Coordinates of C-alpha atoms in Angstrom, one line a residue:
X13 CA 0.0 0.0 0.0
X14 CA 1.1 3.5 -0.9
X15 CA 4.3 1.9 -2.4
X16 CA 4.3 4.7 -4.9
X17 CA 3.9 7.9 -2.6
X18 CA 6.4 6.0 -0.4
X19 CA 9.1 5.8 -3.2
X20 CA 8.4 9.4 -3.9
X21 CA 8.7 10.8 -0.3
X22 CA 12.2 8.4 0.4
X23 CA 13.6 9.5 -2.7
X24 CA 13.1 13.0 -1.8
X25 CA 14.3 13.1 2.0
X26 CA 17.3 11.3 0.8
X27 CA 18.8 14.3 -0.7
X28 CA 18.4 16.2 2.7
X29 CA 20.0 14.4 4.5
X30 CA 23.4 14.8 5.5
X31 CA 23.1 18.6 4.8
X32 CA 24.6 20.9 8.1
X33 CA 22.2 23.4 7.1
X34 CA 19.0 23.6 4.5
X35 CA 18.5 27.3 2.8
X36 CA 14.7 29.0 2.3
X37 CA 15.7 27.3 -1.6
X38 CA 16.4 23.5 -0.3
X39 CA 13.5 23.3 1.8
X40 CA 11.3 25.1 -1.4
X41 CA 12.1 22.6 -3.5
X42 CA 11.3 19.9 -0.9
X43 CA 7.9 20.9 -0.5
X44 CA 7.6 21.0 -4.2
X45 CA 8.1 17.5 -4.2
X46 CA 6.1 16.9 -1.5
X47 CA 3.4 18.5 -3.0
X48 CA 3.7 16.7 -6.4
X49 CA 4.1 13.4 -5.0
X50 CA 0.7 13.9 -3.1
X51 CA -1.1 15.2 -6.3
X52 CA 0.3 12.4 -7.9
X53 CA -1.5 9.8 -5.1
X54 CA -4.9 11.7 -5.9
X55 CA -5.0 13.6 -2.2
X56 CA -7.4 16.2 -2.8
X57 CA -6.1 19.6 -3.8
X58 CA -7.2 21.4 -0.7
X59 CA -5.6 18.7 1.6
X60 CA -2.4 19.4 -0.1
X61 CA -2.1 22.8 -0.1
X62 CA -2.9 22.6 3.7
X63 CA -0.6 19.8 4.5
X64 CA 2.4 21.8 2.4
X65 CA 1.6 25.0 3.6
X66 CA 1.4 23.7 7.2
X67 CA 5.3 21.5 6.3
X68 CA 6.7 24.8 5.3
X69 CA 5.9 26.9 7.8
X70 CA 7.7 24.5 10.6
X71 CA 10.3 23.9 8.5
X72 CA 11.1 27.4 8.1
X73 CA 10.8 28.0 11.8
X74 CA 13.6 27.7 14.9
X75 CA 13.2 23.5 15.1
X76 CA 15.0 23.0 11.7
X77 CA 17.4 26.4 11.5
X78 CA 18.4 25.2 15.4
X79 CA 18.7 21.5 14.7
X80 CA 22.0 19.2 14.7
X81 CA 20.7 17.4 11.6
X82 CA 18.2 19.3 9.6
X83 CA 17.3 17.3 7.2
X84 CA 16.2 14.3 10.0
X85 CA 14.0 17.0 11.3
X86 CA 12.5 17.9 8.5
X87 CA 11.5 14.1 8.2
X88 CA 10.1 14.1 11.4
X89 CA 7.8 17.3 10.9
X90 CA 6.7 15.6 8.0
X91 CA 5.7 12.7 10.2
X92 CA 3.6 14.6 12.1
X93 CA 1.8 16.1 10.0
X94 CA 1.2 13.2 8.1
X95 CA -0.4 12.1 11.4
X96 CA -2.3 14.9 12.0
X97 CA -3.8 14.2 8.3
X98 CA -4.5 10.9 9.4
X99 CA -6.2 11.4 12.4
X100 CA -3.7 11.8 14.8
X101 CA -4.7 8.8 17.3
X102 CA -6.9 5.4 16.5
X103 CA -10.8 5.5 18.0
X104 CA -12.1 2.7 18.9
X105 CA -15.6 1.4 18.7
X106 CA -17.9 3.3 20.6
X107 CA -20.4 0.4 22.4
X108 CA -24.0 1.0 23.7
X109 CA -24.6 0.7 27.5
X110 CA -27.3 -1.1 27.5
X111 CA -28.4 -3.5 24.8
X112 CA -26.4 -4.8 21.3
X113 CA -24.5 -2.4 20.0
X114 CA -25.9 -1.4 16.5
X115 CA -23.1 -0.5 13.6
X116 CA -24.2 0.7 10.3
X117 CA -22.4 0.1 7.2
X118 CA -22.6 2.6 4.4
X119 CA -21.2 2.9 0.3
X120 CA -21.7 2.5 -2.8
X121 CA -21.8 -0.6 -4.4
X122 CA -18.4 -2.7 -5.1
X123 CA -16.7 -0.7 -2.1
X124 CA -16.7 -4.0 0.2
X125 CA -19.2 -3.7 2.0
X126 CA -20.4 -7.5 2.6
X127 CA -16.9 -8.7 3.1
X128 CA -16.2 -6.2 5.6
X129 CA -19.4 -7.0 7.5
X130 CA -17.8 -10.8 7.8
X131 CA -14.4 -8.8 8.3
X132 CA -15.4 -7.1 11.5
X133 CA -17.9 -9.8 12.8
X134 CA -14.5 -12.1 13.1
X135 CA -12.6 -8.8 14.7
X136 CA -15.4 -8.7 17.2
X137 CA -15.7 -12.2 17.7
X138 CA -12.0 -12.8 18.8
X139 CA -12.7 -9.7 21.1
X140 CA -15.5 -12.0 23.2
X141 CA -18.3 -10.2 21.8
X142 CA -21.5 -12.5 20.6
X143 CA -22.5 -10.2 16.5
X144 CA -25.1 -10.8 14.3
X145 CA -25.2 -10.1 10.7
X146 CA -28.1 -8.7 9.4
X147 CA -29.0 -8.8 5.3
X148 CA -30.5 -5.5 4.8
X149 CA -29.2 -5.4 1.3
X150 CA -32.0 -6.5 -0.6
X151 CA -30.9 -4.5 -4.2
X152 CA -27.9 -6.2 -5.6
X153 CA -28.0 -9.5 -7.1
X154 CA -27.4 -12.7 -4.5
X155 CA -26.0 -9.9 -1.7
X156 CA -28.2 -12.2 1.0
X157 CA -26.8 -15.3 -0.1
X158 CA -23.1 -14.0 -0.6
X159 CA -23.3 -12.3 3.0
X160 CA -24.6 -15.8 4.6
X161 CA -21.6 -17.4 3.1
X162 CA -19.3 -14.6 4.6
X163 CA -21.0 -14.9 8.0
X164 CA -20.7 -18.6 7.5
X165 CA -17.0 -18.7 7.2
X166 CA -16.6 -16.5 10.0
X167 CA -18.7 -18.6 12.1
X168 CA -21.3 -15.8 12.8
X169 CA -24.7 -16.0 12.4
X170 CA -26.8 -14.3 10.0
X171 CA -30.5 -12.4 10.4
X172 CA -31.7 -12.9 6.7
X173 CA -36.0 -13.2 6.5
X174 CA -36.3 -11.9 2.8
X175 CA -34.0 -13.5 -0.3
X176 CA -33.6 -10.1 -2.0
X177 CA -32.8 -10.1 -5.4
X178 CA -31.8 -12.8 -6.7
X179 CA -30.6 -12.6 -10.2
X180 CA -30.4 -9.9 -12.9
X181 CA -33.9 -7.8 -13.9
X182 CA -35.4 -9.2 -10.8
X183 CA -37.7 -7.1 -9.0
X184 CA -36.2 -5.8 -5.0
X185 CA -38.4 -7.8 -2.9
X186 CA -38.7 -6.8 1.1
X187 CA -38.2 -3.8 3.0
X188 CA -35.0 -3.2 4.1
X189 CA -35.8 -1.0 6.9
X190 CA -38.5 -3.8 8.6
X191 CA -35.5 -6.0 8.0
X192 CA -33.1 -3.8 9.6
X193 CA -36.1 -3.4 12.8
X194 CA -36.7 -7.2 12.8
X195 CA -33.0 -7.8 12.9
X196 CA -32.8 -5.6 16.6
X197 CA -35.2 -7.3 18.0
X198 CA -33.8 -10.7 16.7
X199 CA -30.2 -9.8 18.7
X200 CA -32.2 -8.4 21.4
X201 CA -33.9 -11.8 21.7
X202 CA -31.1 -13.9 21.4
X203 CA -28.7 -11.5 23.1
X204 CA -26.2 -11.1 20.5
X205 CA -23.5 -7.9 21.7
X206 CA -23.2 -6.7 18.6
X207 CA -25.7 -5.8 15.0
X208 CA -23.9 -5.0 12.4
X209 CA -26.4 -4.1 9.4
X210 CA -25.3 -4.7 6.0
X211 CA -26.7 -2.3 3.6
X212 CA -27.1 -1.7 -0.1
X213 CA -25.2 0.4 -1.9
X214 CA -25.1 2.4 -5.8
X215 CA -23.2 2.8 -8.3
X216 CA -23.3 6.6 -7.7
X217 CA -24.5 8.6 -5.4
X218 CA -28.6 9.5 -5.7
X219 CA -31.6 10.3 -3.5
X220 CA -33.1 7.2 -3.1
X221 CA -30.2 5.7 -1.7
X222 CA -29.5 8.3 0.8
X223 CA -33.6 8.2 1.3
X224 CA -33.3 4.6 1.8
X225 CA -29.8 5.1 4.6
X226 CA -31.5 7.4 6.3
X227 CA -34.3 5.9 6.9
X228 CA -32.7 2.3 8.0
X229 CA -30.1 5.0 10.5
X230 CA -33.5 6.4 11.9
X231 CA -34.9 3.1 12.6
X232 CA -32.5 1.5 14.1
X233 CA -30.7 4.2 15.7
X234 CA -26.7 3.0 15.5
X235 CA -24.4 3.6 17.7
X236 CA -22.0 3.5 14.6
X237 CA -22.4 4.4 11.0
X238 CA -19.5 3.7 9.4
X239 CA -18.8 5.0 5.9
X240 CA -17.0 1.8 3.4
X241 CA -15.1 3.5 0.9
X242 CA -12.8 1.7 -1.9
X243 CA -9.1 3.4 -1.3
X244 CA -8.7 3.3 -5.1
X245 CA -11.5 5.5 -5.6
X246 CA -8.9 8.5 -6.5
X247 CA -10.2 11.9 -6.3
X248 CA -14.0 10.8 -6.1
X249 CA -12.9 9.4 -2.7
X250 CA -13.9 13.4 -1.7
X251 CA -17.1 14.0 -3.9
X252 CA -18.6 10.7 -2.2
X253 CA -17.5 11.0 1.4
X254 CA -19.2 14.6 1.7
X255 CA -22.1 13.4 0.3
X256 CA -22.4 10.7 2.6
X257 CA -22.2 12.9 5.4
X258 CA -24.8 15.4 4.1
X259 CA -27.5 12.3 3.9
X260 CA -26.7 9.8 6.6
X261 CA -23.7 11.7 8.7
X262 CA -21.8 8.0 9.4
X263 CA -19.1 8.3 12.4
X264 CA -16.2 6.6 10.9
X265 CA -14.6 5.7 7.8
X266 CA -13.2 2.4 6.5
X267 CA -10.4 1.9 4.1
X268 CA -10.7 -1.0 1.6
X269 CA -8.4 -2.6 -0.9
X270 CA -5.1 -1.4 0.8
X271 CA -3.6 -4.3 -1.1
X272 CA -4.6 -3.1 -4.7
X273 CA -2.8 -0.7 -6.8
X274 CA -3.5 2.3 -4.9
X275 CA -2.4 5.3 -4.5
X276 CA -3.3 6.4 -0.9
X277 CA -5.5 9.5 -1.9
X278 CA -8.6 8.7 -0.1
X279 CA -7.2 8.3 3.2
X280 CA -5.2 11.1 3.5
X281 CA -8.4 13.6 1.8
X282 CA -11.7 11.3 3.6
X283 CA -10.4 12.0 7.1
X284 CA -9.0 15.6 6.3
X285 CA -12.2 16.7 4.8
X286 CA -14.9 15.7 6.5
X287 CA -13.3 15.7 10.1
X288 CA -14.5 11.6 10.7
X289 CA -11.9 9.0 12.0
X290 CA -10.7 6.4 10.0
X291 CA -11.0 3.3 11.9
X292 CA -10.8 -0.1 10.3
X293 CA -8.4 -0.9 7.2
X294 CA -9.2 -3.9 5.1
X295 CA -5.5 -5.2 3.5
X296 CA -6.8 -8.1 1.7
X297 CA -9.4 -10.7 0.8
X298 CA -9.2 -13.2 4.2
X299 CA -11.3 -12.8 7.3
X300 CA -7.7 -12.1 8.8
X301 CA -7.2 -9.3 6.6
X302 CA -8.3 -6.5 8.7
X303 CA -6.7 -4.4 11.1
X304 CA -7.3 -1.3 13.4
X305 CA -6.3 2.3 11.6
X306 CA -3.5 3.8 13.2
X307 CA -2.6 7.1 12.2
X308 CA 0.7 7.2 13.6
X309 CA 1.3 3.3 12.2
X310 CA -0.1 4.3 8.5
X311 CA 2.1 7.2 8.6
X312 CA 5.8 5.6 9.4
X313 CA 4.8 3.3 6.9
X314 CA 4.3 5.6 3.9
X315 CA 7.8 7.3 5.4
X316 CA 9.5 4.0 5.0
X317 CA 9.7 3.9 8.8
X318 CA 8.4 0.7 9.1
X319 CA 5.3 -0.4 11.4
X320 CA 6.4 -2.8 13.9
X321 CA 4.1 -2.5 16.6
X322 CA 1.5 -4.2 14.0
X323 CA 4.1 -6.7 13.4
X324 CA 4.3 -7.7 17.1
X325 CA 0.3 -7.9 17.3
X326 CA 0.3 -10.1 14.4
X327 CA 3.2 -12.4 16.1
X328 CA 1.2 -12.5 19.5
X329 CA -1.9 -13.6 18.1
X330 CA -0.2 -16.7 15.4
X331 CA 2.5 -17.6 18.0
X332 CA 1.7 -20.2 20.5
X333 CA 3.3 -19.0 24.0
X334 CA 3.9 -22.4 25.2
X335 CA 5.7 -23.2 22.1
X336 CA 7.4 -20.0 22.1
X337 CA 9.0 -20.9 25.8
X338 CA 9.7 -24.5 25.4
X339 CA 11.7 -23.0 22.1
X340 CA 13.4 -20.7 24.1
X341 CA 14.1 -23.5 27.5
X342 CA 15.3 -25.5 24.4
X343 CA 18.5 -22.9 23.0
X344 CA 19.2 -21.9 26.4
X345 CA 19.6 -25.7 27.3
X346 CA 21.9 -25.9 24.1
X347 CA 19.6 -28.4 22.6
X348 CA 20.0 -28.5 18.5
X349 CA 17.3 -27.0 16.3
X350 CA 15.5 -30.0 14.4
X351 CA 13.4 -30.1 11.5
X352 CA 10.9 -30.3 14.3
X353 CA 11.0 -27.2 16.1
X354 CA 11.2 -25.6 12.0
X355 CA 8.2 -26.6 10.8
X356 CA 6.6 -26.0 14.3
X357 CA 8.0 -22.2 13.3
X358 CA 6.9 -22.1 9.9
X359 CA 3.6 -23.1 10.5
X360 CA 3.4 -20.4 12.7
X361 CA 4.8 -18.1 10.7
X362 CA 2.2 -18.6 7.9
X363 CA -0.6 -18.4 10.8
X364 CA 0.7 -14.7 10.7
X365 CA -0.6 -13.9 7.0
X366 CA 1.5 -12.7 3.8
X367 CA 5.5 -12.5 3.9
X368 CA 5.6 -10.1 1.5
X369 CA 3.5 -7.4 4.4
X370 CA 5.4 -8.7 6.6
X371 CA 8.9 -7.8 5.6
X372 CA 6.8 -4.6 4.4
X373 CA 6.1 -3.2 7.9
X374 CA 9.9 -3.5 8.8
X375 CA 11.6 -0.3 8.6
X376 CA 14.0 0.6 5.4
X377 CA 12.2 -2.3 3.4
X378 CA 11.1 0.2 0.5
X379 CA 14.9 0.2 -1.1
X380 CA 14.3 -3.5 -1.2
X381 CA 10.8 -3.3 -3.1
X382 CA 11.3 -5.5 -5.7
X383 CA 12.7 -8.4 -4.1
X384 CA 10.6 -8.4 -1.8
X385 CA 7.3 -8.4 -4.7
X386 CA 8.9 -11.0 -6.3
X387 CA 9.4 -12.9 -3.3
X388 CA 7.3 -16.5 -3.8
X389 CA 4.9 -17.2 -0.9
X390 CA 4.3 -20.9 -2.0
X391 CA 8.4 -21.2 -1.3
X392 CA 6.9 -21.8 2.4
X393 CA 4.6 -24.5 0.7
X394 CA 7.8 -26.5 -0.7
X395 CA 9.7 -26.2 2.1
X396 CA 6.5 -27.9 4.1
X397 CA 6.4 -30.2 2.0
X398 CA 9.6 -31.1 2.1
X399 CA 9.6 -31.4 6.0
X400 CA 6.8 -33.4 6.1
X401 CA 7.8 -36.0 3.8
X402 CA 10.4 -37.1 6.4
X403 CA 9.9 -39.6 9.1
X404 CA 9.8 -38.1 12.8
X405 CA 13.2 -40.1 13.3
X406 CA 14.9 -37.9 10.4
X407 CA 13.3 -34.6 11.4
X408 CA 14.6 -35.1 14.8
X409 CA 18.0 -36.2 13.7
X410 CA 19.3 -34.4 10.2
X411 CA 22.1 -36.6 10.5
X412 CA 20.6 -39.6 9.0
X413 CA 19.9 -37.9 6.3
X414 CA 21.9 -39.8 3.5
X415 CA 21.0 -40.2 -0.4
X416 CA 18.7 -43.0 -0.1
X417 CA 16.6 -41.1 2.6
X418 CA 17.3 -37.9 0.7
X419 CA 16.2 -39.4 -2.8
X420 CA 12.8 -41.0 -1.2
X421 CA 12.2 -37.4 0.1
X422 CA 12.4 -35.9 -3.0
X423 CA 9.9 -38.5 -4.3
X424 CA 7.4 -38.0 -2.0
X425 CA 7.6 -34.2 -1.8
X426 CA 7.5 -33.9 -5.7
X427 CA 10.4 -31.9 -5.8
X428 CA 14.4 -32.7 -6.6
X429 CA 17.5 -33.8 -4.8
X430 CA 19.0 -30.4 -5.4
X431 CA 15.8 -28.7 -3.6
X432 CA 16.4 -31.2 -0.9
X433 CA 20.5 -30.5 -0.6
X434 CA 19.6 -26.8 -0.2
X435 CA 17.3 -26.6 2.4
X436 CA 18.8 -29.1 4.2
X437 CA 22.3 -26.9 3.8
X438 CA 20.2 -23.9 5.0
X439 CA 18.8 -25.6 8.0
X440 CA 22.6 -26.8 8.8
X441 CA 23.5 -22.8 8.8
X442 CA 20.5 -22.3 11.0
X443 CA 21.4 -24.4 13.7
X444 CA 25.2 -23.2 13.5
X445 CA 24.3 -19.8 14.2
X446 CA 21.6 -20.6 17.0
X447 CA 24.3 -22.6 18.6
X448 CA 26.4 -19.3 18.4
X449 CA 24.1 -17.3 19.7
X450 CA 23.0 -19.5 22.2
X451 CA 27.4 -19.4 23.1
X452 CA 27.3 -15.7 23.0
X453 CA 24.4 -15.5 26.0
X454 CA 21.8 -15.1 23.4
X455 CA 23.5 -12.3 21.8
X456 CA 23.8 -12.3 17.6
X457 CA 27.6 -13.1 17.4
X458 CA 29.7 -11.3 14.5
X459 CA 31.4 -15.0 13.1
X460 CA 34.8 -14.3 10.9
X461 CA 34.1 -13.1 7.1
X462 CA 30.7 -11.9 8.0
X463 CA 29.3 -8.4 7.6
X464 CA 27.4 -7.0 10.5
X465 CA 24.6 -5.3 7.9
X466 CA 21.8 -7.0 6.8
X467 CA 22.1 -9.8 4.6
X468 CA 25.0 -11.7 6.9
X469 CA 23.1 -15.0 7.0
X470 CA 22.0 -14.8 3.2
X471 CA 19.9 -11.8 3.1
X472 CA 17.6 -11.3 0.3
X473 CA 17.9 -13.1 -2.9
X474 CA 19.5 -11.3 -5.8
X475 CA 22.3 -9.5 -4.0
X476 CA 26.0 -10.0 -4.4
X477 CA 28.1 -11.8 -2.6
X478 CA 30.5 -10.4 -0.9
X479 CA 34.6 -10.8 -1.6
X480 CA 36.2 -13.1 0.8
X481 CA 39.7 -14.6 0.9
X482 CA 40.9 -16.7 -1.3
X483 CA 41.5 -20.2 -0.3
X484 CA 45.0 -21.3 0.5
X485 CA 47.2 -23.3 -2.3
X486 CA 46.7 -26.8 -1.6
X487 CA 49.7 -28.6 -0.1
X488 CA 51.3 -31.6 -1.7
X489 CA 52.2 -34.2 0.3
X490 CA 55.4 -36.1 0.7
X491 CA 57.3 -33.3 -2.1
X492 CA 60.3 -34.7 -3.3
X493 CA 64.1 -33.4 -3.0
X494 CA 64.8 -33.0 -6.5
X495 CA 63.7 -29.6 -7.6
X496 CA 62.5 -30.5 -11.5
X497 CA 59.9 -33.4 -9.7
X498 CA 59.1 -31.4 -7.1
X499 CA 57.7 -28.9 -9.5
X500 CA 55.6 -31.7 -11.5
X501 CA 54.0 -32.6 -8.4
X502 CA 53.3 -28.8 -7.9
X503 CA 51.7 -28.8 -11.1
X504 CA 50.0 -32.0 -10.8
X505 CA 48.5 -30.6 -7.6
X506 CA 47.3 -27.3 -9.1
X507 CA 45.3 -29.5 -12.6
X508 CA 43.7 -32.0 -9.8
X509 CA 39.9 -31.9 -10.0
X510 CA 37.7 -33.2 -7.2
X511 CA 36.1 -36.5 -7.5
X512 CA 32.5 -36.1 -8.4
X513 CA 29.7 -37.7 -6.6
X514 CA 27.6 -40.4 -7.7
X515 CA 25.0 -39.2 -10.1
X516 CA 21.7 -38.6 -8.3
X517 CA 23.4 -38.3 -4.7
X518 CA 23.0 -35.9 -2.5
X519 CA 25.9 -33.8 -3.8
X520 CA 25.4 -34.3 -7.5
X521 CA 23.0 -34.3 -9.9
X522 CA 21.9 -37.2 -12.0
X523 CA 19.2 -40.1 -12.8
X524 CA 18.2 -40.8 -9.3
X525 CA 17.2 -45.0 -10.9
X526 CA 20.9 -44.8 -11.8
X527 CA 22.0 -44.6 -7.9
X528 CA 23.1 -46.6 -5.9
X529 CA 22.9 -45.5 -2.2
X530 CA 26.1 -47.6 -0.8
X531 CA 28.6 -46.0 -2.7
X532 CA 28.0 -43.0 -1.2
X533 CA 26.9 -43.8 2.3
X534 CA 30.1 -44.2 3.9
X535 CA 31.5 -40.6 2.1
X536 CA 28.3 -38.7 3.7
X537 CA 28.5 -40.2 7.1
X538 CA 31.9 -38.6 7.2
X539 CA 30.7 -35.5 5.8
X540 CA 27.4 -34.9 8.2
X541 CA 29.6 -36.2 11.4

């Protein structure tokens, strides 16, 4: 999300930086970028000139002409007001005293709405509230059905009395509004916590749909009316929010397809603009998904600053703690890593969603873009694979690992000898460095011929390898006295090539019906003691 603002605002801090002291012209040309890199995300005009005119003011003041590194500080006003855009702090839910709490979900049509109804429901739902989902959408084509299937996967029930439409040219059938009444009185029955009322939307904005959302707000009377607006909406994303708040006045906004190709406008205009809180984001198409709006969060991660805080709420809710304490009792013991404990970390690891947002929310990832878009997720799904299609003998002890076992692993997994060599190579390096670390009292160590920068236990893939020593001349044994036969065993020595491995073994590549597992055997032992 906003990868291509992002780009625009690094690029452009990057040339103040390092400077003792910015003139009236540096900082003028920095809000020029600044100001075409926000035109260029479709942020409404007015938001720009008020967010530019607000940078260069400060910037221009005592905090940056007084400051050991002005260009840093220019950064960090920019940070702030970027926050102050945004919101400046997350607001949560506001939830009725007595009874459900009722939230209203407005938009037009193809903004999200349905999903997000199933999207919050789940949010709620792993809070320890009891919601129901209640069809009010009675316009668009199968909305009913698709919204019982969202509630279904999130394991929340759905209030749904009339089918609604149910293909194309079909008449509406119900009232949404008795819906919308008959739903209350359903959660008030069953004592449900939450409503969340699913409503239908247009594909523009016109007075029988505000009719229609204002009179479902004035029957129901919600505690929350939040406005569903598609983040790739551009510079609509203002046209539609203010007419919104003329006909139903909703309380909060919600971002949606933060994953697609866009450009940020809409949530640094919608909030601006109309003076509601953004409070939900919607980053993908899973229940899981979905995540609180912080301004402050949103904001270092447009600055390339990283969000980790998000990252650690994501690890605490996929990481098991017990397993995350037995892991730990386990290197402080000096116990070896096994295949085990790695696929026990893997799994956990995809529990926590994408890799690609993941290694996006750490800070200084944005020079690193395109490796990490080309990164492959279903890598993970090999590697699995690969795990799994050991015995819990050879996952607990890599060391028995020889041809055969590596060649039948292959087999199994569906993929090759090579793929099984590498990650079992990997997997060697991993439990070298936790045994150093677990040496250095749980400290990262710096090993001999290793960078301390990222990348010193492979880093991404694509970069270069760094220059190391050569390797010493090999020795020649037993050299002989006579100086012209000494020299042709020199020579001898230099022209030797190693043997090769057996075709198909774990070191070479080859027909794997052509191998024979014994002649190796004895050769890997040696080399896995």
């Amino acid at each position: 999300m906003f990868a291509n603002l992002s780009d625009r605002l690094t690029s452009t801090f990057r040339n103040l930086r390092g400077k003792g002291r910015l003139t009236e012209a540096d900082i003028d040309g920095t809000i020029r970028e600044i100001r075409r890199a926000l035109l260029d995300a479709d942020v409404a005009v007015s938001v720009v000139k008020t967010f530019t005119g607000n940078v260069r003011e400060r910037a221009l003041g005592v905090e940056v002409s007084g400051a050991l590194n002005p260009g840093e500080q220019v950064v960090k006003i920019v940070n702030e007001e970027l926050i102050a855009i945004l919101g400046g702090e997350s607001r949560p839910l506001r939830h009725a005293k007595h009874g459900p709490t009722v939230i209203m979900l407005a938009g037009l049509q193809g903004a999200g709405k349905t999903t997000l109804a199933g999207k919050l429901a789940h949010h709620l739902k792993e809070q320890g509230h009891t919601p129901l989902l209640v069809a009010a959408d009675l316009q668009r084509p199968n909305a009913v059905n698709q919204l019982q299937v969202v509630g279904e996967r999130a394991g929340v029930p759905v209030f749904a009395p009339e089918p609604g439409v149910t293909r194309e040219g079909e008449r509406e059938r119900g009232n949404p509004v008795k819906v919308a009444k008959k739903g209350l009185k359903e959660a008030e029955q069953r004592q449900h916590s939450v409503v969340i009322v699913d409503t239908a939307g247009r594909l523009g904005v016109d007075a029988e749909l505000m009719k229609q959302a204002a009179d479902i707000r004035k029957a129901v009377e919600p505690d929350e009316v939040l406005f569903v607006i598609d983040s790739m909406i551009g510079q609509d994303a203002v046209a539609t929010a203010t007419a919104f708040q003329q006909g139903v006045d909703f309380t909060g906004v919600v971002l949606t397809k933060l994953d697609g190709d866009t450009r940020g406008g809409a949530a640094l205009s919608v909030r601006e603009v109309t003076g509601r809180p953004i409070m939900f984001a919607s980053t993908g198409e899973k229940l899981t998904d979905f995540e609180v709006f912080h301004p402050d969060r949103m904001a270092g991660r447009i600055l390339d600053m990283g969000d980790i805080l998000t990252l650690i709420e994501q690890a605490e809710k996929a990481f098991d703690q017990d397993e995350a304490a037995r892991m730990a009792e386990k290197v402080s013991k000096g116990e070896d890593f096994t295949f085990t404990d790695f696929l026990s970390q893997m799994q956990q690891l995809k529990n926590m969603g994408s890799m690609k947002k993941m290694l996006g929310m750490l800070p200084g990832m944005g020079a690193m873009r395109d490796q990490i878009e080309n990164f492959d997720e279903r890598e993970l799904v090999r590697t699995e694979a690969i795990i799994q299609s050991m015995t819990p003998l050879e996952r607990d002890n890599p060391k028995l690992l020889n041809g055969s076992r590596r060649a039948r692993i292959a087999r199994g997994s569906g993929m090759t000898v090579a793929d099984i060599n590498s990650l079992v190579k990997r997997f060697e390096q991993a439990q070298q460095m936790m045994r150093a670390i677990n040496a250095n009292g749980g400290n990262m160590p710096q090993l001999p011929g290793q960078g301390g920068g990222p990348g010193a236990w492979g880093g991404m893939p694509g970069g270069k390898k760094s220059k190391g020593k050569q390797a010493p001349q090999r020795k020649v044994k037993g050299k002989s006295g006579n100086p012209a036969k000494r020299a042709q065993q020199e020579a001898a020595a230099k022209n030797r090539t190693p043997k090769q491995a057996a075709p198909g073994s774990a070191f070479g590549l080859g027909k794997q019906e052509d191998f024979d597992p014994s002649s190796v055997d004895a050769d890997l032992s040696k080399y896995l003691k």
